[in-house]
PDB file of C-alpha atoms in Angstrom:
ATOM      1  CA  UNK A   1       4.792  -1.540  58.436  1.00 46.00           C
ATOM      2  CA  UNK A   2       7.560  -3.969  58.380  1.00 46.00           C
ATOM      3  CA  UNK A   3      10.079  -2.713  56.395  1.00 43.00           C
ATOM      4  CA  UNK A   4      11.495  -6.504  55.385  1.00 44.00           C
ATOM      5  CA  UNK A   5       8.064  -6.689  53.578  1.00 42.00           C
ATOM      6  CA  UNK A   6       7.900  -3.549  52.266  1.00 40.00           C
ATOM      7  CA  UNK A   7      11.196  -4.665  50.334  1.00 45.00           C
ATOM      8  CA  UNK A   8      10.194  -8.031  49.930  1.00 47.00           C
ATOM      9  CA  UNK A   9       7.057  -6.622  48.431  1.00 45.00           C
ATOM     10  CA  UNK A  10       9.059  -4.329  46.259  1.00 41.00           C
ATOM     11  CA  UNK A  11      11.164  -6.669  44.889  1.00 44.00           C
ATOM     12  CA  UNK A  12       7.967  -9.057  44.106  1.00 44.00           C
ATOM     13  CA  UNK A  13       6.442  -6.455  41.997  1.00 45.00           C
ATOM     14  CA  UNK A  14       9.346  -5.774  39.830  1.00 46.00           C
ATOM     15  CA  UNK A  15       9.804  -9.293  39.099  1.00 44.00           C
ATOM     16  CA  UNK A  16       6.306  -9.958  38.185  1.00 43.00           C
ATOM     17  CA  UNK A  17       6.852  -6.461  36.391  1.00 45.00           C
ATOM     18  CA  UNK A  18       9.840  -7.405  34.665  1.00 44.00           C
ATOM     19  CA  UNK A  19       7.876 -10.573  33.225  1.00 46.00           C
ATOM     20  CA  UNK A  20       5.268  -8.611  32.135  1.00 46.00           C
ATOM     21  CA  UNK A  21       7.248  -6.834  30.035  1.00 40.00           C
ATOM     22  CA  UNK A  22       8.888  -9.615  28.647  1.00 45.00           C
ATOM     23  CA  UNK A  23       5.273 -10.902  27.175  1.00 47.00           C
ATOM     24  CA  UNK A  24       4.522  -7.836  25.531  1.00 44.00           C
ATOM     25  CA  UNK A  25       5.124  -6.385  21.772  1.00 48.00           C
ATOM     26  CA  UNK A  26       8.545  -4.526  20.967  1.00 42.00           C
ATOM     27  CA  UNK A  27       6.059  -1.401  20.278  1.00 43.00           C
ATOM     28  CA  UNK A  28       4.612  -1.895  24.235  1.00 42.00           C
ATOM     29  CA  UNK A  29       8.465  -2.180  25.494  1.00 38.00           C
ATOM     30  CA  UNK A  30       9.372   0.704  23.929  1.00 39.00           C
ATOM     31  CA  UNK A  31       6.973   2.338  25.487  1.00 42.00           C
ATOM     32  CA  UNK A  32       8.018   1.425  28.518  1.00 38.00           C
ATOM     33  CA  UNK A  33      12.059   2.352  27.813  1.00 39.00           C
ATOM     34  CA  UNK A  34      10.995   5.794  27.188  1.00 42.00           C
ATOM     35  CA  UNK A  35       9.398   5.950  30.828  1.00 39.00           C
ATOM     36  CA  UNK A  36      10.927   8.061  33.454  1.00 40.00           C
ATOM     37  CA  UNK A  37      13.361   5.862  35.754  1.00 37.00           C
ATOM     38  CA  UNK A  38      12.100   7.665  38.660  1.00 44.00           C
ATOM     39  CA  UNK A  39       8.866   8.022  39.392  1.00 51.00           C
ATOM     40  CA  UNK A  40       6.968   9.401  42.517  1.00 56.00           C
ATOM     41  CA  UNK A  41       3.711   7.368  43.449  1.00 69.00           C
ATOM     42  CA  UNK A  42       1.234  10.266  44.073  1.00 65.00           C
ATOM     43  CA  UNK A  43      -1.719   9.952  42.095  1.00 67.00           C
ATOM     44  CA  UNK A  44      -0.255  12.979  40.291  1.00 72.00           C
ATOM     45  CA  UNK A  45       0.387  12.874  36.716  1.00 79.00           C
ATOM     46  CA  UNK A  46       3.078  15.954  36.037  1.00 70.00           C
ATOM     47  CA  UNK A  47       5.947  13.313  35.298  1.00 73.00           C
ATOM     48  CA  UNK A  48       4.095  11.696  32.185  1.00 82.00           C
ATOM     49  CA  UNK A  49       2.846  12.862  28.756  1.00 82.00           C
ATOM     50  CA  UNK A  50       1.171  11.142  26.130  1.00 85.00           C
ATOM     51  CA  UNK A  51       3.902  11.127  23.956  1.00 84.00           C
ATOM     52  CA  UNK A  52       6.052   8.842  26.449  1.00 84.00           C
ATOM     53  CA  UNK A  53       3.782   7.535  28.787  1.00 88.00           C
ATOM     54  CA  UNK A  54       3.607   3.481  28.742  1.00 93.00           C
ATOM     55  CA  UNK A  55       0.816   1.071  27.314  1.00 95.00           C
ATOM     56  CA  UNK A  56      -0.958   0.285  30.532  1.00 96.00           C
ATOM     57  CA  UNK A  57      -3.058  -2.870  30.639  1.00 95.00           C
ATOM     58  CA  UNK A  58      -4.314  -6.273  32.197  1.00 96.00           C
ATOM     59  CA  UNK A  59      -1.028  -8.213  33.856  1.00 96.00           C
ATOM     60  CA  UNK A  60       0.845  -4.947  34.135  1.00 96.00           C
ATOM     61  CA  UNK A  61       2.407  -4.287  37.585  1.00 95.00           C
ATOM     62  CA  UNK A  62       4.168  -1.024  37.802  1.00 92.00           C
ATOM     63  CA  UNK A  63       4.517   2.345  40.090  1.00 90.00           C
ATOM     64  CA  UNK A  64       2.477   3.480  37.159  1.00 92.00           C
ATOM     65  CA  UNK A  65      -0.401   1.435  37.346  1.00 94.00           C
ATOM     66  CA  UNK A  66      -0.194   2.424  40.766  1.00 93.00           C
ATOM     67  CA  UNK A  67      -0.627   6.640  39.799  1.00 90.00           C
ATOM     68  CA  UNK A  68      -3.167   5.305  37.762  1.00 94.00           C
ATOM     69  CA  UNK A  69      -5.279   3.732  40.305  1.00 94.00           C
ATOM     70  CA  UNK A  70      -4.739   6.722  42.663  1.00 91.00           C
ATOM     71  CA  UNK A  71      -6.221   9.085  40.384  1.00 90.00           C
ATOM     72  CA  UNK A  72      -9.253   7.012  39.169  1.00 93.00           C
ATOM     73  CA  UNK A  73      -9.697   7.073  42.969  1.00 92.00           C
ATOM     74  CA  UNK A  74     -10.049  10.452  42.820  1.00 87.00           C
ATOM     75  CA  UNK A  75     -12.177  10.833  39.886  1.00 88.00           C
ATOM     76  CA  UNK A  76     -14.370   8.594  41.126  1.00 91.00           C
ATOM     77  CA  UNK A  77     -13.910   5.573  38.598  1.00 93.00           C
ATOM     78  CA  UNK A  78     -11.930   3.020  41.007  1.00 93.00           C
ATOM     79  CA  UNK A  79     -12.582   1.807  44.474  1.00 92.00           C
ATOM     80  CA  UNK A  80     -10.652  -1.041  44.406  1.00 92.00           C
ATOM     81  CA  UNK A  81      -6.772  -1.617  45.942  1.00 93.00           C
ATOM     82  CA  UNK A  82      -3.835   0.814  44.961  1.00 92.00           C
ATOM     83  CA  UNK A  83      -1.587  -2.155  44.340  1.00 93.00           C
ATOM     84  CA  UNK A  84      -0.055  -1.330  41.109  1.00 93.00           C
ATOM     85  CA  UNK A  85      -1.612  -4.566  39.789  1.00 96.00           C
ATOM     86  CA  UNK A  86      -3.555  -3.895  36.267  1.00 97.00           C
ATOM     87  CA  UNK A  87      -6.685  -6.211  36.935  1.00 96.00           C
ATOM     88  CA  UNK A  88      -9.909  -6.884  35.997  1.00 96.00           C
ATOM     89  CA  UNK A  89     -10.995  -3.948  38.917  1.00 96.00           C
ATOM     90  CA  UNK A  90      -8.435  -1.164  37.340  1.00 96.00           C
ATOM     91  CA  UNK A  91      -9.232  -2.033  33.764  1.00 97.00           C
ATOM     92  CA  UNK A  92     -13.091  -1.881  34.583  1.00 96.00           C
ATOM     93  CA  UNK A  93     -12.268   1.900  36.045  1.00 95.00           C
ATOM     94  CA  UNK A  94     -10.191   2.724  33.017  1.00 97.00           C
ATOM     95  CA  UNK A  95     -13.355   1.488  30.761  1.00 96.00           C
ATOM     96  CA  UNK A  96     -15.661   3.581  32.582  1.00 95.00           C
ATOM     97  CA  UNK A  97     -13.511   6.686  32.667  1.00 94.00           C
ATOM     98  CA  UNK A  98     -12.818   6.375  28.706  1.00 94.00           C
ATOM     99  CA  UNK A  99     -16.811   6.069  28.236  1.00 94.00           C
ATOM    100  CA  UNK A 100     -17.057   9.036  30.376  1.00 93.00           C
ATOM    101  CA  UNK A 101     -14.508  11.028  27.752  1.00 92.00           C
ATOM    102  CA  UNK A 102     -16.178   9.111  24.834  1.00 94.00           C
ATOM    103  CA  UNK A 103     -13.066   7.439  24.070  1.00 94.00           C
ATOM    104  CA  UNK A 104     -13.046   4.014  22.671  1.00 95.00           C
ATOM    105  CA  UNK A 105     -13.521   1.983  25.704  1.00 95.00           C
ATOM    106  CA  UNK A 106     -10.985  -0.883  25.387  1.00 96.00           C
ATOM    107  CA  UNK A 107     -10.088  -0.988  28.930  1.00 96.00           C
ATOM    108  CA  UNK A 108      -6.354   0.119  28.534  1.00 96.00           C
ATOM    109  CA  UNK A 109      -4.782   3.305  28.775  1.00 96.00           C
ATOM    110  CA  UNK A 110      -3.331   4.186  25.453  1.00 95.00           C
ATOM    111  CA  UNK A 111      -1.926   7.122  24.387  1.00 93.00           C
ATOM    112  CA  UNK A 112      -5.270   9.194  24.178  1.00 95.00           C
ATOM    113  CA  UNK A 113      -6.895   7.913  27.436  1.00 96.00           C
ATOM    114  CA  UNK A 114      -3.361   9.313  28.790  1.00 94.00           C
ATOM    115  CA  UNK A 115      -4.034  12.618  27.668  1.00 92.00           C
ATOM    116  CA  UNK A 116      -7.395  12.911  28.927  1.00 92.00           C
ATOM    117  CA  UNK A 117      -6.348  11.289  32.326  1.00 92.00           C
ATOM    118  CA  UNK A 118      -3.199  14.022  32.494  1.00 87.00           C
ATOM    119  CA  UNK A 119      -6.225  16.673  31.484  1.00 85.00           C
ATOM    120  CA  UNK A 120      -8.603  15.377  34.380  1.00 86.00           C
ATOM    121  CA  UNK A 121      -5.391  15.419  37.040  1.00 83.00           C
ATOM    122  CA  UNK A 122      -4.500  19.089  35.892  1.00 74.00           C
ATOM    123  CA  UNK A 123      -8.095  20.198  36.226  1.00 75.00           C
ATOM    124  CA  UNK A 124      -8.377  18.348  40.033  1.00 70.00           C
ATOM    125  CA  UNK A 125      -5.344  18.900  41.358  1.00 65.00           C
ATOM    126  CA  UNK A 126      -5.046  21.178  44.054  1.00 62.00           C
ATOM    127  CA  UNK A 127      -2.261  24.221  42.903  1.00 56.00           C
ATOM    128  CA  UNK A 128       0.203  24.320  45.377  1.00 57.00           C
ATOM    129  CA  UNK A 129       0.962  27.156  47.414  1.00 58.00           C
ATOM    130  CA  UNK A 130       4.195  28.970  45.837  1.00 61.00           C
ATOM    131  CA  UNK A 131       6.401  30.579  48.657  1.00 74.00           C
ATOM    132  CA  UNK A 132       8.311  33.717  47.102  1.00 85.00           C
ATOM    133  CA  UNK A 133       9.602  35.056  50.191  1.00 82.00           C
ATOM    134  CA  UNK A 134      12.230  33.176  49.937  1.00 87.00           C
ATOM    135  CA  UNK A 135      13.661  34.975  46.444  1.00 91.00           C
ATOM    136  CA  UNK A 136      14.888  38.438  45.968  1.00 90.00           C
ATOM    137  CA  UNK A 137      14.926  40.075  42.600  1.00 91.00           C
ATOM    138  CA  UNK A 138      19.300  40.409  42.733  1.00 92.00           C
ATOM    139  CA  UNK A 139      19.565  36.259  43.346  1.00 93.00           C
ATOM    140  CA  UNK A 140      17.119  34.704  41.817  1.00 92.00           C
ATOM    141  CA  UNK A 141      18.127  32.591  39.216  1.00 93.00           C
ATOM    142  CA  UNK A 142      16.862  34.094  35.127  1.00 95.00           C
ATOM    143  CA  UNK A 143      14.628  31.069  34.489  1.00 95.00           C
ATOM    144  CA  UNK A 144      13.720  30.902  30.246  1.00 94.00           C
ATOM    145  CA  UNK A 145      12.595  27.345  28.509  1.00 94.00           C
ATOM    146  CA  UNK A 146      14.736  24.777  29.149  1.00 91.00           C
ATOM    147  CA  UNK A 147      15.557  25.918  32.602  1.00 91.00           C
ATOM    148  CA  UNK A 148      13.999  23.348  35.707  1.00 87.00           C
ATOM    149  CA  UNK A 149      14.058  22.920  39.664  1.00 84.00           C
ATOM    150  CA  UNK A 150      11.764  24.435  42.671  1.00 83.00           C
ATOM    151  CA  UNK A 151      11.876  27.770  41.069  1.00 88.00           C
ATOM    152  CA  UNK A 152       9.944  26.958  38.268  1.00 89.00           C
ATOM    153  CA  UNK A 153       8.048  25.201  40.082  1.00 86.00           C
ATOM    154  CA  UNK A 154       7.188  27.907  42.108  1.00 89.00           C
ATOM    155  CA  UNK A 155       6.831  30.806  39.275  1.00 92.00           C
ATOM    156  CA  UNK A 156       4.550  27.863  37.557  1.00 89.00           C
ATOM    157  CA  UNK A 157       2.097  27.904  41.083  1.00 86.00           C
ATOM    158  CA  UNK A 158       2.317  31.593  41.323  1.00 89.00           C
ATOM    159  CA  UNK A 159       0.925  31.954  37.742  1.00 90.00           C
ATOM    160  CA  UNK A 160      -1.484  29.457  37.787  1.00 84.00           C
ATOM    161  CA  UNK A 161      -2.997  30.919  41.432  1.00 82.00           C
ATOM    162  CA  UNK A 162      -3.357  34.257  39.368  1.00 83.00           C
ATOM    163  CA  UNK A 163      -5.191  32.521  36.360  1.00 83.00           C
ATOM    164  CA  UNK A 164      -2.183  33.053  33.917  1.00 89.00           C
ATOM    165  CA  UNK A 165      -1.226  29.565  33.650  1.00 87.00           C
ATOM    166  CA  UNK A 166      -3.004  25.971  33.851  1.00 81.00           C
ATOM    167  CA  UNK A 167      -0.646  23.730  32.802  1.00 79.00           C
ATOM    168  CA  UNK A 168       0.824  21.390  35.493  1.00 77.00           C
ATOM    169  CA  UNK A 169       2.983  22.304  37.983  1.00 80.00           C
ATOM    170  CA  UNK A 170       6.003  19.987  37.394  1.00 79.00           C
ATOM    171  CA  UNK A 171       9.370  22.611  37.550  1.00 83.00           C
ATOM    172  CA  UNK A 172       9.837  22.428  34.121  1.00 88.00           C
ATOM    173  CA  UNK A 173       9.974  25.396  31.914  1.00 92.00           C
ATOM    174  CA  UNK A 174       8.413  24.801  28.344  1.00 91.00           C
ATOM    175  CA  UNK A 175       6.008  26.837  26.014  1.00 92.00           C
ATOM    176  CA  UNK A 176       3.192  26.883  28.221  1.00 90.00           C
ATOM    177  CA  UNK A 177       4.775  28.457  31.162  1.00 93.00           C
ATOM    178  CA  UNK A 178       6.818  31.012  28.557  1.00 94.00           C
ATOM    179  CA  UNK A 179       3.280  32.106  27.471  1.00 93.00           C
ATOM    180  CA  UNK A 180       1.830  32.374  30.510  1.00 93.00           C
ATOM    181  CA  UNK A 181       5.364  34.563  31.858  1.00 94.00           C
ATOM    182  CA  UNK A 182       4.574  36.748  29.120  1.00 93.00           C
ATOM    183  CA  UNK A 183       1.059  36.995  29.879  1.00 91.00           C
ATOM    184  CA  UNK A 184       1.740  38.041  33.608  1.00 92.00           C
ATOM    185  CA  UNK A 185       4.094  40.552  31.933  1.00 93.00           C
ATOM    186  CA  UNK A 186       2.233  42.101  29.606  1.00 91.00           C
ATOM    187  CA  UNK A 187      -0.269  43.263  32.945  1.00 85.00           C
ATOM    188  CA  UNK A 188       3.118  45.180  33.667  1.00 82.00           C
ATOM    189  CA  UNK A 189       4.699  48.284  31.654  1.00 76.00           C
ATOM    190  CA  UNK A 190       8.041  47.910  34.033  1.00 81.00           C
ATOM    191  CA  UNK A 191       8.310  44.569  32.565  1.00 86.00           C
ATOM    192  CA  UNK A 192       9.818  43.373  29.095  1.00 84.00           C
ATOM    193  CA  UNK A 193       7.280  40.993  27.803  1.00 87.00           C
ATOM    194  CA  UNK A 194       9.740  38.512  25.882  1.00 92.00           C
ATOM    195  CA  UNK A 195       8.636  35.140  28.512  1.00 93.00           C
ATOM    196  CA  UNK A 196      11.480  35.153  30.411  1.00 95.00           C
ATOM    197  CA  UNK A 197      11.828  35.183  34.302  1.00 95.00           C
ATOM    198  CA  UNK A 198      14.897  38.301  34.806  1.00 94.00           C
ATOM    199  CA  UNK A 199      15.566  40.462  37.819  1.00 93.00           C
ATOM    200  CA  UNK A 200      12.640  43.038  36.476  1.00 94.00           C
ATOM    201  CA  UNK A 201       9.487  40.038  35.932  1.00 94.00           C
ATOM    202  CA  UNK A 202      11.092  38.915  39.796  1.00 94.00           C
ATOM    203  CA  UNK A 203      10.423  41.934  41.343  1.00 92.00           C
ATOM    204  CA  UNK A 204       6.841  41.980  39.626  1.00 92.00           C
ATOM    205  CA  UNK A 205       5.930  38.569  40.561  1.00 91.00           C
ATOM    206  CA  UNK A 206       7.420  39.150  43.947  1.00 90.00           C
ATOM    207  CA  UNK A 207       5.367  42.058  44.234  1.00 88.00           C
ATOM    208  CA  UNK A 208       2.001  40.489  42.907  1.00 86.00           C
ATOM    209  CA  UNK A 209       2.970  37.696  45.547  1.00 82.00           C
ATOM    210  CA  UNK A 210       3.258  39.901  48.719  1.00 75.00           C
ATOM    211  CA  UNK A 211       0.330  41.959  47.426  1.00 59.00           C
ATOM    212  CA  UNK A 212      -2.775  40.484  46.183  1.00 50.00           C
ATOM    213  CA  UNK A 213      -4.705  43.404  45.256  1.00 44.00           C
ATOM    214  CA  UNK A 214      -1.721  44.176  42.582  1.00 48.00           C
ATOM    215  CA  UNK A 215      -2.969  41.303  40.420  1.00 51.00           C
ATOM    216  CA  UNK A 216      -6.831  40.365  39.756  1.00 46.00           C
TER     217      UNK A 216
END
């Protein structure tokens, strides 16, 4: 596709989005202000949480709408264009999804709908294959609550593959990740049950990743 056309289209979407935002009530604007500035449009919702995701409704134009459209299409609730425009087709897809989850079918992606969408995304997203061959117990970073990055994402992917973790593989080491690490640690008497991925836990994880029969 022509790069100039893409650039012009993005500028137009940004302008329309800004105009839509200006017309929203203060509560909706505050929700927008809390949205992460850098968002990957891929239909996976690990960048969002129900508490800070923006309220979406008819008239909104944004990359977040695109993410919702992609997910709804993947789930079979939407068959319209992936254009970031929250129009009648998107609202209809949201209403159908809301009814399937026994939510108020108002056609707006509010906090309750965000929660249901994120849960649906977590259940249907493929588990990333974690490459743990690049780590060694002696040099791998110590991971604990508050850690972020690719190493956390790799640990989450491994724990999800092994059935210890059901959350998003988002590279954010929160309480759910720590709890999953503790569950893994309890399976190995040589590892302290502290929820921290230190040298001994790295060794156990790398061993289990290389030996499918090590953890069942």
